[in-house]
CSV table of C-alpha atoms in Angstrom, one decimal:
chain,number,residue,atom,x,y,z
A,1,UNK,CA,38.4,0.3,-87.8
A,2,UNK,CA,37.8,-2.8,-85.6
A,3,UNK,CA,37.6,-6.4,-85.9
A,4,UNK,CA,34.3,-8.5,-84.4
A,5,UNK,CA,35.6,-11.8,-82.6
A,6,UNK,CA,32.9,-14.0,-81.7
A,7,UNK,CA,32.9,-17.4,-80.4
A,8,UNK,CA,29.5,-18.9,-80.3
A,9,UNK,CA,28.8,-21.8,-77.7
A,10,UNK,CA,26.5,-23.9,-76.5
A,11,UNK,CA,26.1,-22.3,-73.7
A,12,UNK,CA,27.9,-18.8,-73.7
A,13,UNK,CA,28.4,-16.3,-76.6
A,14,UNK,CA,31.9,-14.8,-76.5
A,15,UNK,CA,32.9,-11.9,-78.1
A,16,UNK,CA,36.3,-9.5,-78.5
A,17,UNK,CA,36.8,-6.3,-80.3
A,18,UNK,CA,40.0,-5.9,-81.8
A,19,UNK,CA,41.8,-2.9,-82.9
A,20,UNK,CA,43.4,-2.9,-86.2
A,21,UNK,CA,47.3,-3.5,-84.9
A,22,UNK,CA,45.1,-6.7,-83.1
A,23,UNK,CA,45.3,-5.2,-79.7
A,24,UNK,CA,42.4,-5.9,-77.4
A,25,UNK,CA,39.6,-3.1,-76.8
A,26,UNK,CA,36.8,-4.8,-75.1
A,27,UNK,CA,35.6,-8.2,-74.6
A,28,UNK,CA,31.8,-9.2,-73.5
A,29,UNK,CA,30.0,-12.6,-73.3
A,30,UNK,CA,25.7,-13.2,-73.6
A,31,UNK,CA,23.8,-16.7,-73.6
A,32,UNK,CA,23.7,-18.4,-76.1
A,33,UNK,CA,20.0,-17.8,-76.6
A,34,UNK,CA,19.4,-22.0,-78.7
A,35,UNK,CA,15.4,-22.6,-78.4
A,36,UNK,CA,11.6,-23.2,-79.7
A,37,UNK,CA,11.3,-19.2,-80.8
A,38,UNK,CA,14.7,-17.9,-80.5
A,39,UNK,CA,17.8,-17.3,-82.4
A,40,UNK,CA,21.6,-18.0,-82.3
A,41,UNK,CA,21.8,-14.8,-83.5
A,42,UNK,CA,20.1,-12.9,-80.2
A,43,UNK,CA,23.4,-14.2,-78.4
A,44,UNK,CA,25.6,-12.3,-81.1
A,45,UNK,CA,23.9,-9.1,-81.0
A,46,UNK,CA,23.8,-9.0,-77.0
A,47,UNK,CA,27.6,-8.9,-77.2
A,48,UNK,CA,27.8,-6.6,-79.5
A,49,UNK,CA,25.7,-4.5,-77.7
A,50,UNK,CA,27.7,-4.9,-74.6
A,51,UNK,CA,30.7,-3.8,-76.4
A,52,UNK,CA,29.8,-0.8,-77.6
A,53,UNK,CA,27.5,1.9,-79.5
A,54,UNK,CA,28.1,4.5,-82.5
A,55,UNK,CA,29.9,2.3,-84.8
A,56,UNK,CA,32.3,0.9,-83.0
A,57,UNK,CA,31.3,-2.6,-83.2
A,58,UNK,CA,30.9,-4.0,-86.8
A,59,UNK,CA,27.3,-5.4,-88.0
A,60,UNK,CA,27.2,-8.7,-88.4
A,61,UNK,CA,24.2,-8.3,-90.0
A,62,UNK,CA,25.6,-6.0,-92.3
A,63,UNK,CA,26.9,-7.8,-95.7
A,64,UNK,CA,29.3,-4.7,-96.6
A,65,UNK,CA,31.5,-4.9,-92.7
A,66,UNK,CA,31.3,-9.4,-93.5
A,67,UNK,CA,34.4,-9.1,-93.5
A,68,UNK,CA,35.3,-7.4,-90.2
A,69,UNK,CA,33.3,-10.1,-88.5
A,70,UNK,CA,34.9,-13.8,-87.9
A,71,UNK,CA,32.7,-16.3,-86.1
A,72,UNK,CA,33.6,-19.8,-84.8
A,73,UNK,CA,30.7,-21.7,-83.4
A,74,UNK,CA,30.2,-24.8,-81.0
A,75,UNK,CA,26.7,-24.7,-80.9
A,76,UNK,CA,24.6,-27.4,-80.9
A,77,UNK,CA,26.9,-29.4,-79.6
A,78,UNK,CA,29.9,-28.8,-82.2
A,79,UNK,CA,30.7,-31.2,-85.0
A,80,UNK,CA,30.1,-34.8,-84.5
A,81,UNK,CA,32.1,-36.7,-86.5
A,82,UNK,CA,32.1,-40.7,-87.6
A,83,UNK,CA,34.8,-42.4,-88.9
A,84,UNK,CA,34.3,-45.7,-91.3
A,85,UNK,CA,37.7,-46.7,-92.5
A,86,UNK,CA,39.4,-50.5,-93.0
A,87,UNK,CA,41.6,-51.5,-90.4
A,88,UNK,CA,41.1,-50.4,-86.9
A,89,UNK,CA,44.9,-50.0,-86.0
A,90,UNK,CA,45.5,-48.1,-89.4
A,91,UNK,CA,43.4,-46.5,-91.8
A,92,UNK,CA,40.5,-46.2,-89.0
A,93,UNK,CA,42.8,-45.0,-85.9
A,94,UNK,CA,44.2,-42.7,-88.8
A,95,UNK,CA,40.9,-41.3,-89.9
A,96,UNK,CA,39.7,-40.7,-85.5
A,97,UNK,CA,43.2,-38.7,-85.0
A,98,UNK,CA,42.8,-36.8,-88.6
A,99,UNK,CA,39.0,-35.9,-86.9
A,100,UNK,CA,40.0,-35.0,-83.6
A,101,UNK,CA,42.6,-32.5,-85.1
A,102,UNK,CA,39.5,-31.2,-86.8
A,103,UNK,CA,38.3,-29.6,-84.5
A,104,UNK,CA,35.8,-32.8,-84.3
A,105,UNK,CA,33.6,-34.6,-82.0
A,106,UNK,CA,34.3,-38.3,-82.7
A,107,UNK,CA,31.1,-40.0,-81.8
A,108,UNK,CA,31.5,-43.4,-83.6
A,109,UNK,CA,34.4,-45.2,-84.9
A,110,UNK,CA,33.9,-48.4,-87.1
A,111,UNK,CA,36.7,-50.5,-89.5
A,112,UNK,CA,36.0,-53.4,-91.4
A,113,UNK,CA,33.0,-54.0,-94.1
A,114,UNK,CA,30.4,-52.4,-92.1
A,115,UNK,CA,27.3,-54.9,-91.5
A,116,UNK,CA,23.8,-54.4,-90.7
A,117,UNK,CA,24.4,-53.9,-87.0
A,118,UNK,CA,27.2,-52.0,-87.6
A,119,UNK,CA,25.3,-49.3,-90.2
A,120,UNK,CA,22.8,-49.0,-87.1
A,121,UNK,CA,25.5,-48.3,-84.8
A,122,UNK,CA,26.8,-45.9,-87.1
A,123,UNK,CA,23.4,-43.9,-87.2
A,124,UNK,CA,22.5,-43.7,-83.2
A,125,UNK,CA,25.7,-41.9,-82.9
A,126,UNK,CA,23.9,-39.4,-85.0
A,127,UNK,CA,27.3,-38.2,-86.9
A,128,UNK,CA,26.8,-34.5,-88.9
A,129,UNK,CA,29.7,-35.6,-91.2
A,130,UNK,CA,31.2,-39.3,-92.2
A,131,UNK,CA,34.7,-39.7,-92.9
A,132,UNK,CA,35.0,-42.7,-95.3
A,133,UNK,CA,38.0,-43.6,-95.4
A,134,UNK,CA,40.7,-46.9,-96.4
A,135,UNK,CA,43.7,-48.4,-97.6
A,136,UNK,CA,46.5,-47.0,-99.2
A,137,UNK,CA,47.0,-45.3,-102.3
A,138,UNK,CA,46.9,-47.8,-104.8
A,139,UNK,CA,46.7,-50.5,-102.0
A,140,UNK,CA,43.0,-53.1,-100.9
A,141,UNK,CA,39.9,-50.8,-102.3
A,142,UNK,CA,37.4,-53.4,-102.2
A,143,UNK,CA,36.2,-52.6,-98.4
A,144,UNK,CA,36.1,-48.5,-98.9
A,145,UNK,CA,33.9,-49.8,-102.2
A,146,UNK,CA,31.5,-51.9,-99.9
A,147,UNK,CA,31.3,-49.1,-97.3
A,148,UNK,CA,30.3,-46.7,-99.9
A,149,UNK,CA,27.8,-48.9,-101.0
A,150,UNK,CA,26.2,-49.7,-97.6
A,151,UNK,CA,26.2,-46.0,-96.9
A,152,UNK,CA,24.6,-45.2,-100.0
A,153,UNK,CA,21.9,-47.0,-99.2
A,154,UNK,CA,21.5,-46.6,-95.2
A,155,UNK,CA,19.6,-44.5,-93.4
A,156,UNK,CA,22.7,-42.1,-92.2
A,157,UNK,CA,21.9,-38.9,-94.2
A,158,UNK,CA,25.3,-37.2,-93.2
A,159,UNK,CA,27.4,-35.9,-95.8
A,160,UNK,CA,30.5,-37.9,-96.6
A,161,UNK,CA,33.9,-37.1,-96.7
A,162,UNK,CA,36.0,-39.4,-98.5
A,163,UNK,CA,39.6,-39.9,-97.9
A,164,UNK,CA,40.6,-43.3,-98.8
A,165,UNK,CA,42.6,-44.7,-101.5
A,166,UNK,CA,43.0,-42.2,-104.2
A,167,UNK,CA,42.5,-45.1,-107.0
A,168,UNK,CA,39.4,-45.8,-105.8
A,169,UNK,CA,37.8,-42.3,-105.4
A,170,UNK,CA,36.1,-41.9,-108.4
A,171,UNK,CA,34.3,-45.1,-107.8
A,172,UNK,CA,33.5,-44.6,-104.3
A,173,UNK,CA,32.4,-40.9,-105.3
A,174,UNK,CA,29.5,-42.7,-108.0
A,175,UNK,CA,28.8,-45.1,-105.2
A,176,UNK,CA,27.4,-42.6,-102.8
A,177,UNK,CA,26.3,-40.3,-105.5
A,178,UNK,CA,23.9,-43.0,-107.1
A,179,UNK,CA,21.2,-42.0,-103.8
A,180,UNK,CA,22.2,-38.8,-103.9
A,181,UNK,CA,24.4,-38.3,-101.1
A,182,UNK,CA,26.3,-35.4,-100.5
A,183,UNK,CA,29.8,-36.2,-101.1
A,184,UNK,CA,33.3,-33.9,-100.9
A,185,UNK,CA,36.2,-35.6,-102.2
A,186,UNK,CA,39.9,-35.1,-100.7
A,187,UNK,CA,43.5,-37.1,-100.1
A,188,UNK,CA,44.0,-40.0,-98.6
A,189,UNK,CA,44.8,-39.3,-95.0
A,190,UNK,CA,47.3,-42.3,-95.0
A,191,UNK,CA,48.9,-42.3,-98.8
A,192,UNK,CA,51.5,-45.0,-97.4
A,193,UNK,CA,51.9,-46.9,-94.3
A,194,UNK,CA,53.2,-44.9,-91.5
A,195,UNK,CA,52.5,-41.5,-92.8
A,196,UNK,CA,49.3,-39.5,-92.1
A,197,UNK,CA,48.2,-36.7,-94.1
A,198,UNK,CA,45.9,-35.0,-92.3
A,199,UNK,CA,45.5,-31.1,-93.8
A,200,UNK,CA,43.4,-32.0,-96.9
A,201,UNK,CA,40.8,-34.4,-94.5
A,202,UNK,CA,40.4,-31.2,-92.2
A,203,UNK,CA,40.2,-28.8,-94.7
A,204,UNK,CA,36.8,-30.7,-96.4
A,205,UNK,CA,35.5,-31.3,-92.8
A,206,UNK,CA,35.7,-27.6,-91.8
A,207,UNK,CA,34.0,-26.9,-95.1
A,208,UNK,CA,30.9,-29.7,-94.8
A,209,UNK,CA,30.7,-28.5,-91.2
A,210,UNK,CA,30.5,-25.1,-92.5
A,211,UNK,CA,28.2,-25.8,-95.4
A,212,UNK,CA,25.7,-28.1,-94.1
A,213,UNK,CA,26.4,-28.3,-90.4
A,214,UNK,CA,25.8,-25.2,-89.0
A,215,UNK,CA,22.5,-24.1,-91.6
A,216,UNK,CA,21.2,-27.7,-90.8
A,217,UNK,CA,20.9,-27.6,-86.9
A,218,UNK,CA,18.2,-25.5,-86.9
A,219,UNK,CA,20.2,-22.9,-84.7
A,220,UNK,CA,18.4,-19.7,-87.1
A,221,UNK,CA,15.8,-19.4,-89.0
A,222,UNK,CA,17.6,-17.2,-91.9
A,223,UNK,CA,21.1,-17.8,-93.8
A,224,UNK,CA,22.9,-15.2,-91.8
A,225,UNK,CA,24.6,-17.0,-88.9
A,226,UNK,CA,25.6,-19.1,-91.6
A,227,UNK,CA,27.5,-17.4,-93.9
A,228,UNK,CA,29.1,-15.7,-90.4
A,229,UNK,CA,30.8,-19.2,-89.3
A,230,UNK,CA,34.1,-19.9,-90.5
A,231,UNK,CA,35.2,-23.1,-88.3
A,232,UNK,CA,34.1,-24.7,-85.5
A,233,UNK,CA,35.1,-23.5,-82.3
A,234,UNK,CA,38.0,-26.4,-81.0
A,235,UNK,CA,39.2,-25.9,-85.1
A,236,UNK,CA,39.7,-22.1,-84.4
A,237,UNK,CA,41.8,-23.0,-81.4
A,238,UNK,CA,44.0,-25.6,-82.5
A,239,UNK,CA,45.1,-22.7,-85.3
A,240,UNK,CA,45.7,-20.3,-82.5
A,241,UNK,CA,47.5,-22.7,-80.9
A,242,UNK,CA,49.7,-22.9,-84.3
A,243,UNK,CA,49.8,-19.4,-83.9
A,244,UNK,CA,51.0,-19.0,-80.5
A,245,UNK,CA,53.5,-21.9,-80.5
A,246,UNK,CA,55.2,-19.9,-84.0
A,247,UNK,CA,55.1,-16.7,-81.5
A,248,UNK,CA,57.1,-18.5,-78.6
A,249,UNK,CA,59.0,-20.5,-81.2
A,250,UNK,CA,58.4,-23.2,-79.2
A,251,UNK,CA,56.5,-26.2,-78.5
A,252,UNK,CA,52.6,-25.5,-76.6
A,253,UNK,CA,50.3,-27.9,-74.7
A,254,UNK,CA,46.8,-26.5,-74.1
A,255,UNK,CA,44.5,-28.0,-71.4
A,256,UNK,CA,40.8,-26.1,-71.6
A,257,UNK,CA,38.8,-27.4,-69.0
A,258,UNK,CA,34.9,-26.9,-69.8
A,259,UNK,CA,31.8,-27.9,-68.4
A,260,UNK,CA,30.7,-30.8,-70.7
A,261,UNK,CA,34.3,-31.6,-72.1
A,262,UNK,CA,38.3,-31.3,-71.1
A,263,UNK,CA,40.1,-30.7,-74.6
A,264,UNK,CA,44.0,-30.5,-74.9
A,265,UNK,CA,46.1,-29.3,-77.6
A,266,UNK,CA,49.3,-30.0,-78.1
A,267,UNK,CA,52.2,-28.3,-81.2
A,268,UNK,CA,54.8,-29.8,-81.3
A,269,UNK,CA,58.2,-29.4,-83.1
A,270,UNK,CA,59.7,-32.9,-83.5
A,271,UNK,CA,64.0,-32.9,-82.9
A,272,UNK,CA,65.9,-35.3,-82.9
A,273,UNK,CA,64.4,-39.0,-81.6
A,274,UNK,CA,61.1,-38.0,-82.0
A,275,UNK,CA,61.7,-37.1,-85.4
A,276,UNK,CA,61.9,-40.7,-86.4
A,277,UNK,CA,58.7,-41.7,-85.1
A,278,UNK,CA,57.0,-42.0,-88.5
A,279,UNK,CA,58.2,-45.8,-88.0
A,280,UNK,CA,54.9,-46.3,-86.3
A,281,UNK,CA,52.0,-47.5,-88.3
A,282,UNK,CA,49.8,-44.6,-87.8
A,283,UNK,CA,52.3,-41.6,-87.6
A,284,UNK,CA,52.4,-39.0,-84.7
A,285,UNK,CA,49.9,-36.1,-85.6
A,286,UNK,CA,52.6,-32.6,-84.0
A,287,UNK,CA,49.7,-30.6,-84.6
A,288,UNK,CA,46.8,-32.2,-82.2
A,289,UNK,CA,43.7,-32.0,-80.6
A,290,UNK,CA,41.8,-34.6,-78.1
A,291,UNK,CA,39.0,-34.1,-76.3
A,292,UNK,CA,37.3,-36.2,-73.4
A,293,UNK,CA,33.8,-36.2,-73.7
A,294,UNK,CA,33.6,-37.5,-70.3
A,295,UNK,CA,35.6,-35.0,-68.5
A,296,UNK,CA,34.0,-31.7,-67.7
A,297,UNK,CA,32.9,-29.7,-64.8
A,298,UNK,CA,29.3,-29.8,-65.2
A,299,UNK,CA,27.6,-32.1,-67.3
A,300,UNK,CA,30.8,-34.0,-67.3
A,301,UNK,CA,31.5,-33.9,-63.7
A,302,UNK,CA,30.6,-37.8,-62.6
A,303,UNK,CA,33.0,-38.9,-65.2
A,304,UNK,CA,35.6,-37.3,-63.8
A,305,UNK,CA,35.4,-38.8,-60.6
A,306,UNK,CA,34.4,-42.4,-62.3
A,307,UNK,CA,37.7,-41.8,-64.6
A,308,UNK,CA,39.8,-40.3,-61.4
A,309,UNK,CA,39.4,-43.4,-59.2
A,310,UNK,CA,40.2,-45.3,-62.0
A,311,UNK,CA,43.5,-43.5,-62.7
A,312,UNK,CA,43.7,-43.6,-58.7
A,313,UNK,CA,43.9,-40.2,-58.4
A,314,UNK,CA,43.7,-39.0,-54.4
A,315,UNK,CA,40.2,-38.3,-53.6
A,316,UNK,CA,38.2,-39.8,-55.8
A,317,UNK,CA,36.4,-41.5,-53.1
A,318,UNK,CA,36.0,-38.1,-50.9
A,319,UNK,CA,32.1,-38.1,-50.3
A,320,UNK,CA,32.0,-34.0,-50.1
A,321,UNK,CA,33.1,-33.7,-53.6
A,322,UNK,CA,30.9,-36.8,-54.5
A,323,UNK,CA,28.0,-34.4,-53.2
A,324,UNK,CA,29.4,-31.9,-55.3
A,325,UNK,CA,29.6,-33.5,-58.5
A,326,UNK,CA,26.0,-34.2,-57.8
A,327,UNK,CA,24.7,-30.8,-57.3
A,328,UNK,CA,26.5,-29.0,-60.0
A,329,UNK,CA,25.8,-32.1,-62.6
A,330,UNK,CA,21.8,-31.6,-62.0
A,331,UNK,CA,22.2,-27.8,-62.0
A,332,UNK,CA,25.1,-27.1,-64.3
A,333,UNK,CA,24.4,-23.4,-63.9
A,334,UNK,CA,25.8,-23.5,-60.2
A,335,UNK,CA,28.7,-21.4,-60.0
A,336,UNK,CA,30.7,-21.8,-56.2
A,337,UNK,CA,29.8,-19.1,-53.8
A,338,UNK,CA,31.6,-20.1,-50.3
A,339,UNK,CA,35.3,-21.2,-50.0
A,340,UNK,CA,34.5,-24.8,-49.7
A,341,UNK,CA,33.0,-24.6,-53.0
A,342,UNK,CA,35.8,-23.2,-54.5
A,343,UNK,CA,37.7,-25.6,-53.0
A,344,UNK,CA,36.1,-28.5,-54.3
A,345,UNK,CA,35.4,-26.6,-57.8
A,346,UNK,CA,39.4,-26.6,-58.2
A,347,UNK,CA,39.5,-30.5,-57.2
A,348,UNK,CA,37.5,-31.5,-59.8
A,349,UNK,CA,39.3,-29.1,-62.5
A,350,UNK,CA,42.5,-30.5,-61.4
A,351,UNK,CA,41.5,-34.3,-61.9
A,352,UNK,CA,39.9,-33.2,-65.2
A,353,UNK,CA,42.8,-31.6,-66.3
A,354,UNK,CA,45.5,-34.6,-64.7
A,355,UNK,CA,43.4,-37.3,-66.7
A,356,UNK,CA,43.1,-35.5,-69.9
A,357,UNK,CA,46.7,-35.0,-69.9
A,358,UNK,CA,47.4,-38.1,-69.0
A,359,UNK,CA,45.0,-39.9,-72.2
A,360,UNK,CA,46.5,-37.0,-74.8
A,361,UNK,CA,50.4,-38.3,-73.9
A,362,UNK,CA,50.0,-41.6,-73.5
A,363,UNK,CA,50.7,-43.9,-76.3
A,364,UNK,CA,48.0,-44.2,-79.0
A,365,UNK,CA,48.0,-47.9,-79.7
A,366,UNK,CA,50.7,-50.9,-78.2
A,367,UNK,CA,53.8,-50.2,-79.7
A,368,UNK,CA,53.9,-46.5,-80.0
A,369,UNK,CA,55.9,-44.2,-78.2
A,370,UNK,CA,54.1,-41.8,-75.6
A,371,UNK,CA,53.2,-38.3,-77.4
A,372,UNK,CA,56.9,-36.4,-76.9
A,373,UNK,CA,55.8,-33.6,-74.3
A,374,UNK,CA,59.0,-33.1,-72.8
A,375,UNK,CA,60.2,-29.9,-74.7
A,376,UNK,CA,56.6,-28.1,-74.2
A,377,UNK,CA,57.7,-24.2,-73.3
A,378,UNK,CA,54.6,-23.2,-72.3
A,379,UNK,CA,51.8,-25.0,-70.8
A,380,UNK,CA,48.5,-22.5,-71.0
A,381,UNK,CA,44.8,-23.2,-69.2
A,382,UNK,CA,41.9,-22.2,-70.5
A,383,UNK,CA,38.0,-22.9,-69.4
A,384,UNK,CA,35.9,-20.9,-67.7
A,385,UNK,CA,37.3,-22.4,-64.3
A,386,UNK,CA,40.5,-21.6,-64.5
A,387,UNK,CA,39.7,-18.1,-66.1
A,388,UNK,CA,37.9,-17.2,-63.4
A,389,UNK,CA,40.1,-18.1,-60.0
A,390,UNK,CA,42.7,-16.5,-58.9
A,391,UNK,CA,46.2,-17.0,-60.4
A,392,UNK,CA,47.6,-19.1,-57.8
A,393,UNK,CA,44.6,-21.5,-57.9
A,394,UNK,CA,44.6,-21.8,-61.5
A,395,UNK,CA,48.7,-22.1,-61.5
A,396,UNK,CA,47.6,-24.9,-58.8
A,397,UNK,CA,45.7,-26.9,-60.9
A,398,UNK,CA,48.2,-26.4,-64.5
A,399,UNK,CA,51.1,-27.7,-61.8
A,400,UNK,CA,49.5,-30.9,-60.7
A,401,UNK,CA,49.7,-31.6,-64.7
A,402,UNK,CA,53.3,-30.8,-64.7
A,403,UNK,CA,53.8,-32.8,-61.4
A,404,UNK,CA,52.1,-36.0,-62.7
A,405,UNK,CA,55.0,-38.7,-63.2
A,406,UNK,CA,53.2,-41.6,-62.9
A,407,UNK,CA,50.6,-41.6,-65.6
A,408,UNK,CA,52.0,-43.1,-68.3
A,409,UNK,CA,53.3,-40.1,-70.1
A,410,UNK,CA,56.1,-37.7,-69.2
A,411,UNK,CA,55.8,-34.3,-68.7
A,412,UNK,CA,57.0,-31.2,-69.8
A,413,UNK,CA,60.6,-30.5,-68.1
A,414,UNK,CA,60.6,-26.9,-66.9
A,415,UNK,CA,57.6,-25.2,-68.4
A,416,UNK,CA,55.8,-22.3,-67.7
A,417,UNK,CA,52.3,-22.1,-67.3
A,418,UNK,CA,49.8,-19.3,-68.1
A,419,UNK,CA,46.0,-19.1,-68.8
A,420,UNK,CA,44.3,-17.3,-71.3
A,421,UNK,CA,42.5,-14.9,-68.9
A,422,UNK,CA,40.7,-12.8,-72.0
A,423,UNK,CA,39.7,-15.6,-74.0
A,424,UNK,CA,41.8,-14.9,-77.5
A,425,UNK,CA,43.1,-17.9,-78.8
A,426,UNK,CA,40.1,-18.7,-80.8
A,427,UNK,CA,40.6,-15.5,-82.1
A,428,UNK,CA,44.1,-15.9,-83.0
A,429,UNK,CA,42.8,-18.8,-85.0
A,430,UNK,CA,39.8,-16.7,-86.7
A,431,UNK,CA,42.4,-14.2,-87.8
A,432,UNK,CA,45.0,-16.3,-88.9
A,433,UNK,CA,44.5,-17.7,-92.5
A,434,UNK,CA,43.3,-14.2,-93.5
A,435,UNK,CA,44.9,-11.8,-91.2
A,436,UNK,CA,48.3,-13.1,-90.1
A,437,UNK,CA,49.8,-10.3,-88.4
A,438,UNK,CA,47.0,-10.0,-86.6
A,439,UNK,CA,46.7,-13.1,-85.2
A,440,UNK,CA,50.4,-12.8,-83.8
A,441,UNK,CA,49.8,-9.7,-82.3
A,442,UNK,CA,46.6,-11.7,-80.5
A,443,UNK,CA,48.7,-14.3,-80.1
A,444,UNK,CA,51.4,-12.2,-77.9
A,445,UNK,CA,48.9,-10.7,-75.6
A,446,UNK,CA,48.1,-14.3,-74.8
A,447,UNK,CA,52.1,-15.0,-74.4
A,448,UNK,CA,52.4,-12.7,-71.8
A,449,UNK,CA,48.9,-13.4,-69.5
């Protein structure tokens, strides 16, 4: 028996055939085939075509092998997530981290009574979920009760995800269900100054996203695909990331450089000092995701050189890269062919990945302490960039992250760095709230790339 891993994105459909004692067999990768006649689905049959014949592949069209068959998807463009919550250096900045360890998209961040402008605002960021949320439990309802009633009666048609003060949820719930909106109720992500509660928050997003989300986007015509999806794609990771770091016993930092975006991960274990941080207003988030929607290497590509001379990173200014940046941002399907390509390719991956770094460990908000780094054991690439170069390049690129002392954060001391060559972390993360062991044995074949 085999297991069907399959990530679907926006661009690329990646698949990986398991074995049962989670050892890789076979791994294969289609467009993603998004478009006025065609079907998410072609994508996922292509791969499964590529790996293999005579049953060795599971159906996923067949309902009886569902289970053999774990799908995370980013296509589409992912989950784009608001958050409307009361203060903007509490319950607001809590709700934006709680999203981004979602596996989210934060398009849109608003605190404070939301106003006219503010409600259209909220709507040209074209959010596919809202997280309401506000106050403390038992603490100030009265601005999560006037959100819920501006959203009840706006034009944002996104479902809602309340987690706000648990003493005002019923009301808020009749608010937004008076016009029908489609409302999931959890915790409050910050029950009490200084502590954030995240795990209740992303467990209702990934179901919304998974409910509505996907079937809503228009990405199939039937239920099938669906029904398939368990997470979205960066959610799958951040749990194989989980997994990984339990594997090493040890803390992991995870820089996936991608064409439109530059995501890094981060588990962390706190000791000691940082094991007091919960002083801060909004606590540290150990288990986190951030993503810089202006960072990439293809549709992303002039922000990194807009974001790299502003960091004043060497070579921002160089006018071959400039050109290069150029070229590959109008035809992100250019892939480098000569040397110098390559060369410049690996440029703009390593200021992607130096700037990303920099913005995930650098203090949150004045006052807080940077994101406590130092004891990452392993610091792992992934991105199709970095999977495809040779090792030295790609260790290159990870050690200009390690070398970066003056950017505001401090680095890990002494890690090793890896990349995930076959793609399996989001596996690890498809496998692990059902299949455990599993996922650890996935998890250990990334280990050891």
């Amino acid at each position: 028996m085999t297991f069907l891993l399959v990530d679907v994105g926006s661009t690329f459909t990646k698949g990986a055939l398991l074995g049962t004692d989670g050892q890789l067999l076979a791994r294969a990768a289609a467009p993603t085939t998004v478009g006025p006649g065609r079907d998410v689905l072609d994508g996922l049959l292509e791969v499964c075509r590529a790996l293999g014949e005579g049953g060795r592949v599971p159906d996923p069209l067949d309902e009886a092998q569902r289970d053999r068959v774990l799908v995370c998807s980013s296509a589409g463009g992912g989950l784009r997530l608001a958050v409307v919550g009361y203060e903007r250096a509490v319950t607001a900045e809590a709700g934006h981290r709680v999203g981004l360890s979602a596996g989210a998209k934060v398009v849109h961040v608003a605190a404070g009574r939301l106003t006219t402008a503010g409600v259209a605002e909220l709507r040209a960021a074209r959010p596919d979920v809202i997280l309401l949320v506000g106050g403390t439990d038992g603490g100030n309802a009265e601005v999560l009760l006037a959100n819920a009633r501006r959203l009840a009666t706006s034009r944002v048609g996104a479902p809602v995800v309340v987690a706000g003060n648990v003493e005002a949820r019923d009301d808020v719930a009749a608010e937004l269900a008076r016009t029908n909106r489609r409302v999931t109720l959890a915790d409050n992500v910050l029950p009490r100054i200084g502590v954030v509660h995240p795990g209740p928050a992303r467990r209702a997003i990934r179901e919304v996203f998974l409910e509505h989300v996907i079937g809503g986007k228009g990405l199939s015509k039937g239920p099938r695909f669906g029904r398939l999806v368990r997470a979205a794609t960066p959610d799958a990771v951040l749990s194989g990331v989980e997994v990984l770091a339990e594997v090493l016993d040890g803390d992991v930092m995870v820089v996936d450089v991608g064409g439109a975006t530059t995501d890094v991960y981060s588990v962390l274990t706190p000791q000691g000092e940082d094991a007091s941080l919960r002083k801060h207003v909004v606590a540290t988030l150990w288990h986190a995701r951030t993503v810089e929607g202006d960072l990439g290497m293809r549709w992303g590509a002039p922000g990194v050189l807009e974001a790299a001379a502003a960091e004043a990173l060497p070579g921002a200014d160089d006018p071959a890269l400039a050109a290069w940046v150029g070229r590959v941002h109008t035809d992100p399907a250019t892939l480098p062919a000569a040397p110098e390509e390559q060369a410049l390719d690996l440029r703009l991956a390593t200021m992607a990945a130096t700037v990303a770094a920099r913005r995930h460990g650098r203090p949150a908000a004045p006052g807080e302490a940077p994101r406590p780094l130092k004891d990452v054991r392993l610091l792992l690439g992934s991105g199709g960039v970095l999977r495809h170069t040779a090792p030295k390049d790609s260790a290159a690129v990870l050690g200009a992250v390690l070398a970066d002392h003056g950017g505001g954060w401090r680095p890990p001391d002494g890690a090793a760095t890896a990349v995930d060559t076959a793609y399996l972390l989001f596996a690890a993360g498809l496998l692990a709230r059902e299949h455990p062991v599993l996922a650890r044995a996935v998890a250990e074949q990334v280990a050891v790339n």
